[in-house]
PDB file of C-alpha atoms in Angstrom:
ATOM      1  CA  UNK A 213     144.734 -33.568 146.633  1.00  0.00           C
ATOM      2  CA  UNK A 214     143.643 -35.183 143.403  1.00  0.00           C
ATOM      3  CA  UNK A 215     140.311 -36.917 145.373  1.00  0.00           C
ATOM      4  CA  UNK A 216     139.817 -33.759 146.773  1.00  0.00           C
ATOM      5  CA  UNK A 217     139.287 -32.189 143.121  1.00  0.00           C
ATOM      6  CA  UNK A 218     137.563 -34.761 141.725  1.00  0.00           C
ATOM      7  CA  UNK A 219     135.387 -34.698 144.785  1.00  0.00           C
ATOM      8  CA  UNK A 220     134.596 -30.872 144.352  1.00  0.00           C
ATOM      9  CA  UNK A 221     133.959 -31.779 140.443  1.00  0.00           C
ATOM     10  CA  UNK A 222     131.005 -34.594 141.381  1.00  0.00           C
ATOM     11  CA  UNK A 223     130.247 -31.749 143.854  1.00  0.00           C
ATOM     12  CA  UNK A 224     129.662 -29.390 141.297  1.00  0.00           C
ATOM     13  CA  UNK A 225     127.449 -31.667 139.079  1.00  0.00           C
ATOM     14  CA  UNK A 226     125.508 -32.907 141.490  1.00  0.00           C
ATOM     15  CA  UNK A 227     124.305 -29.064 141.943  1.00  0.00           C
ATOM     16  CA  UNK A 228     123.638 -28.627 138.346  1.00  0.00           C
ATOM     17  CA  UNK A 229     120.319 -27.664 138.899  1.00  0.00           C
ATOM     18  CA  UNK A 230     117.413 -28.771 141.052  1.00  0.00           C
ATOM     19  CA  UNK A 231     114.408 -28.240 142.816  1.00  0.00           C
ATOM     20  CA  UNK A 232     115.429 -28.362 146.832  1.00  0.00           C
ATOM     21  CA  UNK A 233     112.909 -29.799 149.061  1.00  0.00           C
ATOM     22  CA  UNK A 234     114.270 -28.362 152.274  1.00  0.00           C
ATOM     23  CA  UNK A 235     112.882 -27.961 155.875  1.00  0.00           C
ATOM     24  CA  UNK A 236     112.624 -24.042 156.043  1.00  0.00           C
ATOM     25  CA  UNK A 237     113.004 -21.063 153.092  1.00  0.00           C
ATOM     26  CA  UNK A 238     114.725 -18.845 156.307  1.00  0.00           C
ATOM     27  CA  UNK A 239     117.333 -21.105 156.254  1.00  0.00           C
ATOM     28  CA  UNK A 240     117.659 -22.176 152.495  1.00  0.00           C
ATOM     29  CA  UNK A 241     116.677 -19.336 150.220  1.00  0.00           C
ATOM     30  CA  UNK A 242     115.202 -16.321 152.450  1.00  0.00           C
ATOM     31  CA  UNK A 243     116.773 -13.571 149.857  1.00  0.00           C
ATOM     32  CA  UNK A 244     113.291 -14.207 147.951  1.00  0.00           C
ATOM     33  CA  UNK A 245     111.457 -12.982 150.913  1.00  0.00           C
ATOM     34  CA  UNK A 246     110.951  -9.099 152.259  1.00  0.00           C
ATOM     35  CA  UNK A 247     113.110  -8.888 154.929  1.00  0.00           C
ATOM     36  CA  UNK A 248     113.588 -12.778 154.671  1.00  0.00           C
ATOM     37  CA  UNK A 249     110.480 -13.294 156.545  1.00  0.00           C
ATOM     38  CA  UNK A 250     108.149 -15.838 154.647  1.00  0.00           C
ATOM     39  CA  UNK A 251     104.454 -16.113 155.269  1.00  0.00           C
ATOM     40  CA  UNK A 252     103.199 -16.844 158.292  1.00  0.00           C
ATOM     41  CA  UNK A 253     101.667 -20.731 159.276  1.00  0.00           C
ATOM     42  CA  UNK A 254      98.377 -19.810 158.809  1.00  0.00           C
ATOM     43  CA  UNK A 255      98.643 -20.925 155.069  1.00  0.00           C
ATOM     44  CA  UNK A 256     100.649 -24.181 155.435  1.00  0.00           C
ATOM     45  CA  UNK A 257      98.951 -27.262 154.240  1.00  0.00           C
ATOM     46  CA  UNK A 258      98.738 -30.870 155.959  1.00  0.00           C
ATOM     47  CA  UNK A 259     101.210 -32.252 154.340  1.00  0.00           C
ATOM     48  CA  UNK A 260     103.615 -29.407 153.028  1.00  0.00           C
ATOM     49  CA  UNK A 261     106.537 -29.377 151.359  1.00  0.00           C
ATOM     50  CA  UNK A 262     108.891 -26.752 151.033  1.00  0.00           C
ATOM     51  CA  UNK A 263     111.039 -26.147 147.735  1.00  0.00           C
ATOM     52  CA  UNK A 264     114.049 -23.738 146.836  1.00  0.00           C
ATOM     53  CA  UNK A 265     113.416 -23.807 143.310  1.00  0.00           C
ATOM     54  CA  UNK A 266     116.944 -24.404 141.668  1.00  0.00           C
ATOM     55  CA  UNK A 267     118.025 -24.565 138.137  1.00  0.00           C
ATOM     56  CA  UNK A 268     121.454 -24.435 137.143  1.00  0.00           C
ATOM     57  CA  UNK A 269     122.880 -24.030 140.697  1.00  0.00           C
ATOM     58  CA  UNK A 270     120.876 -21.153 141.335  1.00  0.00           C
ATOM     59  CA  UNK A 271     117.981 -20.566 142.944  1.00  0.00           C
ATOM     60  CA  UNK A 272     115.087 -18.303 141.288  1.00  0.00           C
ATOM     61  CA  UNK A 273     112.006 -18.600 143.245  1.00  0.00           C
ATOM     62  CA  UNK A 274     110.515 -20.780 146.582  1.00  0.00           C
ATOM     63  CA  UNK A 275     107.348 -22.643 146.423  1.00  0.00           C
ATOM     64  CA  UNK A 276     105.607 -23.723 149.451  1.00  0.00           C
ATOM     65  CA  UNK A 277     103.839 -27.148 147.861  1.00  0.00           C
ATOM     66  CA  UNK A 278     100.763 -28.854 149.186  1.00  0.00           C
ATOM     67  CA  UNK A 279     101.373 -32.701 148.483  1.00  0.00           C
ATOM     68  CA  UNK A 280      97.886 -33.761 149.333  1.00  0.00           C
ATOM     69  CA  UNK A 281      95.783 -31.560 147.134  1.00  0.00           C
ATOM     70  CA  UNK A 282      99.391 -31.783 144.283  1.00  0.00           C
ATOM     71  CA  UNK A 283      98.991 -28.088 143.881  1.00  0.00           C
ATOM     72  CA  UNK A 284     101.586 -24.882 145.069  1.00  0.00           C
ATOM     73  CA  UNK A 285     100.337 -23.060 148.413  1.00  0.00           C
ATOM     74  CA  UNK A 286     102.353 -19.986 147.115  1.00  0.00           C
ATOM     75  CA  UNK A 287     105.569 -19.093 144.972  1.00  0.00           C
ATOM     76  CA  UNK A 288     107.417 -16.241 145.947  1.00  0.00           C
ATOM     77  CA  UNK A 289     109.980 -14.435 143.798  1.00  0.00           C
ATOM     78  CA  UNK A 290     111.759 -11.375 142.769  1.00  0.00           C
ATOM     79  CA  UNK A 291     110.140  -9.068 139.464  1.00  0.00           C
ATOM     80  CA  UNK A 292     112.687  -8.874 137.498  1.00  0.00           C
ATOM     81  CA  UNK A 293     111.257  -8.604 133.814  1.00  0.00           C
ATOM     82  CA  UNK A 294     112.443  -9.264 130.483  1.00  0.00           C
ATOM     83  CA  UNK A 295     112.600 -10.005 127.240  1.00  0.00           C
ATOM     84  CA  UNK A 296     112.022 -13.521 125.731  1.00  0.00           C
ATOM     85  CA  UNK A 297     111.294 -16.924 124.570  1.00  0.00           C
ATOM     86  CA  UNK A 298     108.334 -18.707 126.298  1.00  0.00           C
ATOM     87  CA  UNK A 299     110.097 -21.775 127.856  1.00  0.00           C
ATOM     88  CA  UNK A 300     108.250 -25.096 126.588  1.00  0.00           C
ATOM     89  CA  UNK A 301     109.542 -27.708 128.616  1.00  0.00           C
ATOM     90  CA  UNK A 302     107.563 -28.925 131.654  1.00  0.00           C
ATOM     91  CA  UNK A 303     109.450 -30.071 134.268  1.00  0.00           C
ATOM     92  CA  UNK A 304     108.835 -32.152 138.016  1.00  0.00           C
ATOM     93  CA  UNK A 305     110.456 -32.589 140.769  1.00  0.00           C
ATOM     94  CA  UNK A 306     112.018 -35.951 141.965  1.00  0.00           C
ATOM     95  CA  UNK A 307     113.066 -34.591 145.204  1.00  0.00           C
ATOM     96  CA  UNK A 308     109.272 -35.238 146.520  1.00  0.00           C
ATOM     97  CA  UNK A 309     109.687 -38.775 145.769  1.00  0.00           C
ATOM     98  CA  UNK A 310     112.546 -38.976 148.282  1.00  0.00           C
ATOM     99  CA  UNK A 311     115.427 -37.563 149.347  1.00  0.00           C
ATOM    100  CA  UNK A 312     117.404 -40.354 147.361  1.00  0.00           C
ATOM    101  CA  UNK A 313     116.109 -39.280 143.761  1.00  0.00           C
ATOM    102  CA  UNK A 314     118.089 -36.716 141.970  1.00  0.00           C
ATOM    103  CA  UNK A 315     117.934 -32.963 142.953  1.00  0.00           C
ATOM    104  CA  UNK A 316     117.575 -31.985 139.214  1.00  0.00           C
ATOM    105  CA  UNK A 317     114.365 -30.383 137.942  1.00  0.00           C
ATOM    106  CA  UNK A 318     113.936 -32.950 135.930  1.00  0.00           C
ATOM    107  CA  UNK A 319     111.073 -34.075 132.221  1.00  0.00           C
ATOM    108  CA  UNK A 320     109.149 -36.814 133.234  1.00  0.00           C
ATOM    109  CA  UNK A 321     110.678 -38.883 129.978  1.00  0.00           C
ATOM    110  CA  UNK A 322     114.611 -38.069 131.911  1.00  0.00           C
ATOM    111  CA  UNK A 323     112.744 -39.920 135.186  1.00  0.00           C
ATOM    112  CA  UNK A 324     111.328 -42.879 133.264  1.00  0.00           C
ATOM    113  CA  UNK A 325     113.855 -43.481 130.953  1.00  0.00           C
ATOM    114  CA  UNK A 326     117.302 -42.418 132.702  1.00  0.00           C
ATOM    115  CA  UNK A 327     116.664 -43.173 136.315  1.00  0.00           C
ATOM    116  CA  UNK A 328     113.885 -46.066 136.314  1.00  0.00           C
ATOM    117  CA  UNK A 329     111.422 -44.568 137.862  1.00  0.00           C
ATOM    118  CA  UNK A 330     107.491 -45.196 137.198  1.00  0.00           C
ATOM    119  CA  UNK A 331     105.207 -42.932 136.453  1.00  0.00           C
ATOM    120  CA  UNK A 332     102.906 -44.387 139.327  1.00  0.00           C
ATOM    121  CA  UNK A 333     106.316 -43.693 141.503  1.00  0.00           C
ATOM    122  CA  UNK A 334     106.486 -40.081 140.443  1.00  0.00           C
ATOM    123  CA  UNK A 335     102.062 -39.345 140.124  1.00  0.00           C
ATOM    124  CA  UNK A 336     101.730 -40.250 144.035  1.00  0.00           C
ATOM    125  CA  UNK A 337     104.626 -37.291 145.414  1.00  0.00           C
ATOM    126  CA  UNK A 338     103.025 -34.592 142.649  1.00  0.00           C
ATOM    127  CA  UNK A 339     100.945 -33.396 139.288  1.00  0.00           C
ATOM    128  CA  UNK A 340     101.928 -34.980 136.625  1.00  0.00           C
ATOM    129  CA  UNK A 341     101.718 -33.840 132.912  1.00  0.00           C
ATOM    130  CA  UNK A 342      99.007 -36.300 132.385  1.00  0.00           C
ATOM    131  CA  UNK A 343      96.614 -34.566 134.687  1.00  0.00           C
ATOM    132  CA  UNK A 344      96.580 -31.148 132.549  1.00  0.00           C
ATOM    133  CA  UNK A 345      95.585 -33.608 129.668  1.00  0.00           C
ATOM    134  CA  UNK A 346      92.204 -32.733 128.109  1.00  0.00           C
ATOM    135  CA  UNK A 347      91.103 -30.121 130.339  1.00  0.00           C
ATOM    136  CA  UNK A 348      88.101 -28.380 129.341  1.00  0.00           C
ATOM    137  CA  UNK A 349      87.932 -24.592 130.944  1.00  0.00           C
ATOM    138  CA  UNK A 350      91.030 -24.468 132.289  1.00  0.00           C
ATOM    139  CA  UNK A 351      94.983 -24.465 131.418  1.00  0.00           C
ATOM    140  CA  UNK A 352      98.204 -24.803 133.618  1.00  0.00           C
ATOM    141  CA  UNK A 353      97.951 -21.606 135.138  1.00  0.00           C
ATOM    142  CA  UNK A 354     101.604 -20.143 136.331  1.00  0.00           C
ATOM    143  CA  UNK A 355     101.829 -18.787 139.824  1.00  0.00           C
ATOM    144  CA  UNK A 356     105.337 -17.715 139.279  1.00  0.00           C
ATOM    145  CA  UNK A 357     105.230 -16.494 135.702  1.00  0.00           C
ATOM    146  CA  UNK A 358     107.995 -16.934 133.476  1.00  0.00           C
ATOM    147  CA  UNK A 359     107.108 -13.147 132.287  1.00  0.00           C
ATOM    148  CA  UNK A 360     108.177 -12.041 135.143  1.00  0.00           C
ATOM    149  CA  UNK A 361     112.197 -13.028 134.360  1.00  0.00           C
ATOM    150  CA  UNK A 362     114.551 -11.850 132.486  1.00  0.00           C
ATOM    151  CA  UNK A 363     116.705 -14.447 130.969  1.00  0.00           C
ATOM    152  CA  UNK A 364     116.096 -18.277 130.010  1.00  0.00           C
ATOM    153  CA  UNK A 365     117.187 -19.739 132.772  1.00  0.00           C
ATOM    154  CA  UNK A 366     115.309 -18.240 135.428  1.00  0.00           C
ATOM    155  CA  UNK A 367     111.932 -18.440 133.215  1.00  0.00           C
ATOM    156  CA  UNK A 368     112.518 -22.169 132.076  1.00  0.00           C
ATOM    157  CA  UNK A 369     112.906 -22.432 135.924  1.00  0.00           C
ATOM    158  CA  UNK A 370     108.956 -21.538 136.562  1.00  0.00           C
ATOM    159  CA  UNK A 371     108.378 -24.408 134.412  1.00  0.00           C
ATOM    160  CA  UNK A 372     107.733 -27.210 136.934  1.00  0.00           C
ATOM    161  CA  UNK A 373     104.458 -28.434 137.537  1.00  0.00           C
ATOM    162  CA  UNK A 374     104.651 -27.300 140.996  1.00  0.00           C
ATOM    163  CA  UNK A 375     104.577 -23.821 140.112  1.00  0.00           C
ATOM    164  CA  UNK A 376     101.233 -24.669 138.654  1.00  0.00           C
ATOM    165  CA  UNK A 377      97.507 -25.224 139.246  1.00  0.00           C
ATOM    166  CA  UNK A 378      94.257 -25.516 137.020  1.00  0.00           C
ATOM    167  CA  UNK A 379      93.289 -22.333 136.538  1.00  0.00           C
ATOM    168  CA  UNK A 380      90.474 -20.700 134.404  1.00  0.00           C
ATOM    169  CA  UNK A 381      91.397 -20.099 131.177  1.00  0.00           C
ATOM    170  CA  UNK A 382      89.708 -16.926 130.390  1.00  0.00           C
ATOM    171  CA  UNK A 383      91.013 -15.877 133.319  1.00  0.00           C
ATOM    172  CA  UNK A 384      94.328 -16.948 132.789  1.00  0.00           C
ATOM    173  CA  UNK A 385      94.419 -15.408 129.254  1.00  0.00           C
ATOM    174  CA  UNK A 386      92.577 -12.397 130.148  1.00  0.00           C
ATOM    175  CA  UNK A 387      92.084 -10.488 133.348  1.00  0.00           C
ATOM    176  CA  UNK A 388      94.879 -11.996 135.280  1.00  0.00           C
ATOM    177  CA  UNK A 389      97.242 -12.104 132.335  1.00  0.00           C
ATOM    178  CA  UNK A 390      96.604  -8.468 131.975  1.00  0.00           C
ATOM    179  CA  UNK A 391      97.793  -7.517 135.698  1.00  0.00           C
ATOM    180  CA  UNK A 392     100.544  -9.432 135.991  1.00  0.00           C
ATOM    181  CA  UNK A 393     102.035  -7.534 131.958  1.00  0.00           C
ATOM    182  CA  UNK A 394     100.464  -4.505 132.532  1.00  0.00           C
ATOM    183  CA  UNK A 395      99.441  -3.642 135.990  1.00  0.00           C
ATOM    184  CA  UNK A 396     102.361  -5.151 136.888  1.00  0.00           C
ATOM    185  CA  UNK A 397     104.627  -2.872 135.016  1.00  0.00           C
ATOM    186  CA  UNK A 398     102.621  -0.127 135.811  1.00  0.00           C
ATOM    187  CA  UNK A 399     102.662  -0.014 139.501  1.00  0.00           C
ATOM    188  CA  UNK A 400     106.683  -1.327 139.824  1.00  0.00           C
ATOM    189  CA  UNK A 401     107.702   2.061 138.305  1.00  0.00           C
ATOM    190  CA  UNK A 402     109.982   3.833 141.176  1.00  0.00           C
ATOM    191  CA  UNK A 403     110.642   0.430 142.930  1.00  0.00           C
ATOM    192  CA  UNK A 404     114.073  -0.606 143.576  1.00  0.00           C
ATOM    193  CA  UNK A 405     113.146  -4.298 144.655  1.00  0.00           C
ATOM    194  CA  UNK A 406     110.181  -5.795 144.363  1.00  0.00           C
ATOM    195  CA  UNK A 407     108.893  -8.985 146.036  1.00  0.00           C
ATOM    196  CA  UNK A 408     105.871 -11.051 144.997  1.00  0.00           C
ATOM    197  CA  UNK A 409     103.954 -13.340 146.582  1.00  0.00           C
ATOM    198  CA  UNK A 410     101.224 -15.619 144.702  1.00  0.00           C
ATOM    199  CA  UNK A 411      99.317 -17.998 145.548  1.00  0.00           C
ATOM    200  CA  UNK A 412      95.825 -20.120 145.395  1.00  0.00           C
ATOM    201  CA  UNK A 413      93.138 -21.146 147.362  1.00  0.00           C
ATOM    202  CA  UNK A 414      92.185 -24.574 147.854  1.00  0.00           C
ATOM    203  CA  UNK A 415      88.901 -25.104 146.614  1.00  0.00           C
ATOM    204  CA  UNK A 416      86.530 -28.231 146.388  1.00  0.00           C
ATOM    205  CA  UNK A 417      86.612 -29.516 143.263  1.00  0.00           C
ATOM    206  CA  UNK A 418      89.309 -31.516 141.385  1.00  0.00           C
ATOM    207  CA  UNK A 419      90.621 -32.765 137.724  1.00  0.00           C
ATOM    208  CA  UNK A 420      92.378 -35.640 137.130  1.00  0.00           C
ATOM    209  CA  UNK A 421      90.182 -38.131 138.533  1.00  0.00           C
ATOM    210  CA  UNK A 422      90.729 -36.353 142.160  1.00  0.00           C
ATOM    211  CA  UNK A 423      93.928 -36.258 142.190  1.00  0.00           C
ATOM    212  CA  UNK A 424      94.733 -32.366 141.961  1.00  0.00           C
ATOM    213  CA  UNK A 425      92.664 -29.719 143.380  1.00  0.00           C
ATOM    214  CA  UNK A 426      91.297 -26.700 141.347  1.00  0.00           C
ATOM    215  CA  UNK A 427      91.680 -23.590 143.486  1.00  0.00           C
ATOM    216  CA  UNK A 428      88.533 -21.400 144.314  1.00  0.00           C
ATOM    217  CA  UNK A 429      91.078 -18.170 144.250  1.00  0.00           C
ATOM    218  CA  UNK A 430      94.015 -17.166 142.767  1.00  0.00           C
ATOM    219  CA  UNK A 431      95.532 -14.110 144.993  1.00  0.00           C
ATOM    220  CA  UNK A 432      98.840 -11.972 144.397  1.00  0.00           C
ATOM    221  CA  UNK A 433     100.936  -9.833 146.987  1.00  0.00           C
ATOM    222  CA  UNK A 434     103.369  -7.422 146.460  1.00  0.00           C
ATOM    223  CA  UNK A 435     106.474  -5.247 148.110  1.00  0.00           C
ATOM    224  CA  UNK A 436     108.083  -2.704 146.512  1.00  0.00           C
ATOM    225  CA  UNK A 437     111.304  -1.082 148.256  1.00  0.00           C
ATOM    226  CA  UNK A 438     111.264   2.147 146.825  1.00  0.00           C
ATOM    227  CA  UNK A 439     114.603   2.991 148.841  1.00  0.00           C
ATOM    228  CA  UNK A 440     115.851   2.313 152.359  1.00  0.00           C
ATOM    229  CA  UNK A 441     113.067   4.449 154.068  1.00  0.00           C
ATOM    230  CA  UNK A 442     110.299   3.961 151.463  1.00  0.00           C
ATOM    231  CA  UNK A 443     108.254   0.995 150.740  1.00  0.00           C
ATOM    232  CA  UNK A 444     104.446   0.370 149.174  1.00  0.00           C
ATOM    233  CA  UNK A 445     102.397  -2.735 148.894  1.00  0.00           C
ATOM    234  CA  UNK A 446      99.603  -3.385 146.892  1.00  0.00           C
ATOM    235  CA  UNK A 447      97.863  -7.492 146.324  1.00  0.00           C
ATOM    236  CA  UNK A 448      94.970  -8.731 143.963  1.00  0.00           C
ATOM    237  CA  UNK A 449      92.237 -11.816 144.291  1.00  0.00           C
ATOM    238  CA  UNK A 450      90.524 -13.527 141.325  1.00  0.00           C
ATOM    239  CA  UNK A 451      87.857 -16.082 141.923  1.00  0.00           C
ATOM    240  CA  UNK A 452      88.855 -19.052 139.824  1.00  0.00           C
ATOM    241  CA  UNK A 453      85.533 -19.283 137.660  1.00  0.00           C
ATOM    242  CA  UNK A 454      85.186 -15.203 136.878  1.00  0.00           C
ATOM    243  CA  UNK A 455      87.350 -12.960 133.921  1.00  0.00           C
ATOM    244  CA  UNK A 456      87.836 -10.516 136.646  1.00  0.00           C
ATOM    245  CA  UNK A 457      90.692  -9.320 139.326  1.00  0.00           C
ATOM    246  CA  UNK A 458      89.955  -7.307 142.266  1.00  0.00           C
ATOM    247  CA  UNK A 459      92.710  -4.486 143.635  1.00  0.00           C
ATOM    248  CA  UNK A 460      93.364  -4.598 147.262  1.00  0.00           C
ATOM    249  CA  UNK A 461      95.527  -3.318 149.702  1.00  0.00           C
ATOM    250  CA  UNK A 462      97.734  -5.708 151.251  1.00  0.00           C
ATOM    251  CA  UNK A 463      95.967  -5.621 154.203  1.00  0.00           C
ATOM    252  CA  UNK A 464      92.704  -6.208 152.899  1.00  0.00           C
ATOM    253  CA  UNK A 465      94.388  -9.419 150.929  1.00  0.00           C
ATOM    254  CA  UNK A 466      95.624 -11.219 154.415  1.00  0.00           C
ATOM    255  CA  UNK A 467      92.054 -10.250 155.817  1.00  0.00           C
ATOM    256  CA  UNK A 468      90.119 -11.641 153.000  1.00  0.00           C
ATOM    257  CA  UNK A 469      92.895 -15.130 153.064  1.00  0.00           C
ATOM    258  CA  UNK A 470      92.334 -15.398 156.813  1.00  0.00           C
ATOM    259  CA  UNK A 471      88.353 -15.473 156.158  1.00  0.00           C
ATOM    260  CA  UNK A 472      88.542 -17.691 153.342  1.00  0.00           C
ATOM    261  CA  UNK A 473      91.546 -20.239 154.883  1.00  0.00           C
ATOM    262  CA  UNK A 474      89.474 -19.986 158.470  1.00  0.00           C
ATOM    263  CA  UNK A 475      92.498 -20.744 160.627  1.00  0.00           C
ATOM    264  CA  UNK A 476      94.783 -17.889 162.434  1.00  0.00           C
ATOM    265  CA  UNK A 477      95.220 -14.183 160.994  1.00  0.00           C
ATOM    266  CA  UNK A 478      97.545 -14.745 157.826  1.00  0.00           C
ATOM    267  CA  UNK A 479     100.592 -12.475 156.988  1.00  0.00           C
ATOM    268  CA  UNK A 480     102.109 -12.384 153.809  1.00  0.00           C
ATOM    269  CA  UNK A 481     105.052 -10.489 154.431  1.00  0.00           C
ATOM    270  CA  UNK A 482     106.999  -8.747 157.339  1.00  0.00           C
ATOM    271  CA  UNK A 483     105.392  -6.042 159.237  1.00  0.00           C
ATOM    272  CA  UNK A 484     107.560  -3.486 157.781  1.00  0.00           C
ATOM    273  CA  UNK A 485     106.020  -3.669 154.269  1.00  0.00           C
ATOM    274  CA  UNK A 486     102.921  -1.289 154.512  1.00  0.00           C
ATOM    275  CA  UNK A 487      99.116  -2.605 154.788  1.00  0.00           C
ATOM    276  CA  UNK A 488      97.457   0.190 153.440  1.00  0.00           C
TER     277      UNK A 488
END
């Protein structure tokens, strides 16, 4: 009886918190998905990894990760804003080094100093903080944004670097910050739940010496359960070198995603969520 506590204790801090690369979100953490249906395959990368993004043993958001290009695919979440502190801790991910490195969201200085691991190690599974260094242009741009949370937990959780990519920073200060505060807030009145999906476009150009891929677009999809017979959509694209944000219907978002990914029809979210 007494192994079998002290077994459920090592249990329990083994779960603290962590980033869970898993093998599907249906399976792991659908409850951040309309209807628990994630995107379609017509967005998965070559060499994907999916992540339940856990922090504190609970999970906040999922990121579908591209481990080639070291950038998200998407990050998909519940709005559920609040007051705050900005978070200013960056964190990583040891999981993508292997399944035998911790399952904490780790700081690189934990990984290098705690659990021996190089920083050569932990640059080849994902972005490091030394590839945001000296960036001219561009900033760590937030896919999930901590914003969009309501207590310190779940926004300290958005705070991995593979909730990020190298966005404009005009952009990222101006147009797109002002949909995702205002727009946002605007067009959520009357919703009950509200599920977000954003995500960037691989484009062809890279920082870091190659090693992580600046996105051509930034794009963001929405559902919004009014009540159990009601729902409305709405999505927005932002070219990745332009101060500007188009509206779009949801629709018109998957149609401009299949064009610009050039594989099957993409869907974003289940076919009850409107695409008009």
């Amino acid at each position: 009886m007494l192994l079998l506590l002290l077994l459920q204790v090592l249990a329990s801090c083994f779960w603290l918190g962590h980033g869970e690369v898993v093998t599907s979100f249906e399976r792991s953490c659908p409850e951040f998905f309309f209807r628990k249906t994630p995107p379609n395959e017509a967005l998965e990368p070559e060499n994907p990894a999916w992540i339940c993004q856990r922090y504190k043993n609970q999970y906040y958001f999922a990121t579908l990760y591209d481990r080639n290009r070291r950038i998200p695919v998407y990050s998909a979440y519940l709005y559920q804003p609040g007051s705050g502190k900005r978070p200013k801790t960056w964190l990583v991910e040891p999981q993508l080094m292997g399944s035998t490195y911790p399952k904490t969201m780790e700081r690189e200085w934990t990984l290098l100093n705690q659990y021996s691991v190089t920083l050569e190690q932990l640059s080849k599974s994902q972005a490091i903080l030394q590839d945001y260094k000296n960036l001219t242009g561009l900033n760590r741009g937030h896919l999930n944004p901590s914003s969009h949370h309501h207590d310190s937990s779940s926004r300290t959780a958005t705070f991995t670097l593979t909730n990020i990519v190298p966005q404009n920073e005009k952009l990222n200060g101006g147009a797109w910050n002002n949909y995702e505060q205002q727009t946002m807030m605007r067009k959520t009145q009357g919703c009950n739940t509200t599920y977000v999906v954003v995500g960037a476009v691989p484009g062809n150009n890279y920082i870091a010496k190659g090693r992580v891929n600046k996105p051509s677009h930034i794009w963001s999809s929405v559902c919004c359960e009014v009540d159990t017979n009601h729902r409305k959509s709405w999505a927005v694209i932002a070219e990745n070198d332009k101060n500007e944000v188009q509206l779009l219907t949801l629709g018109e978002l998957e149609d401009v995603l299949t064009e610009l990914y050039g594989r099957d029809q993409v869907s974003l979210f289940d076919n009850d969520c409107p695409r008009e």
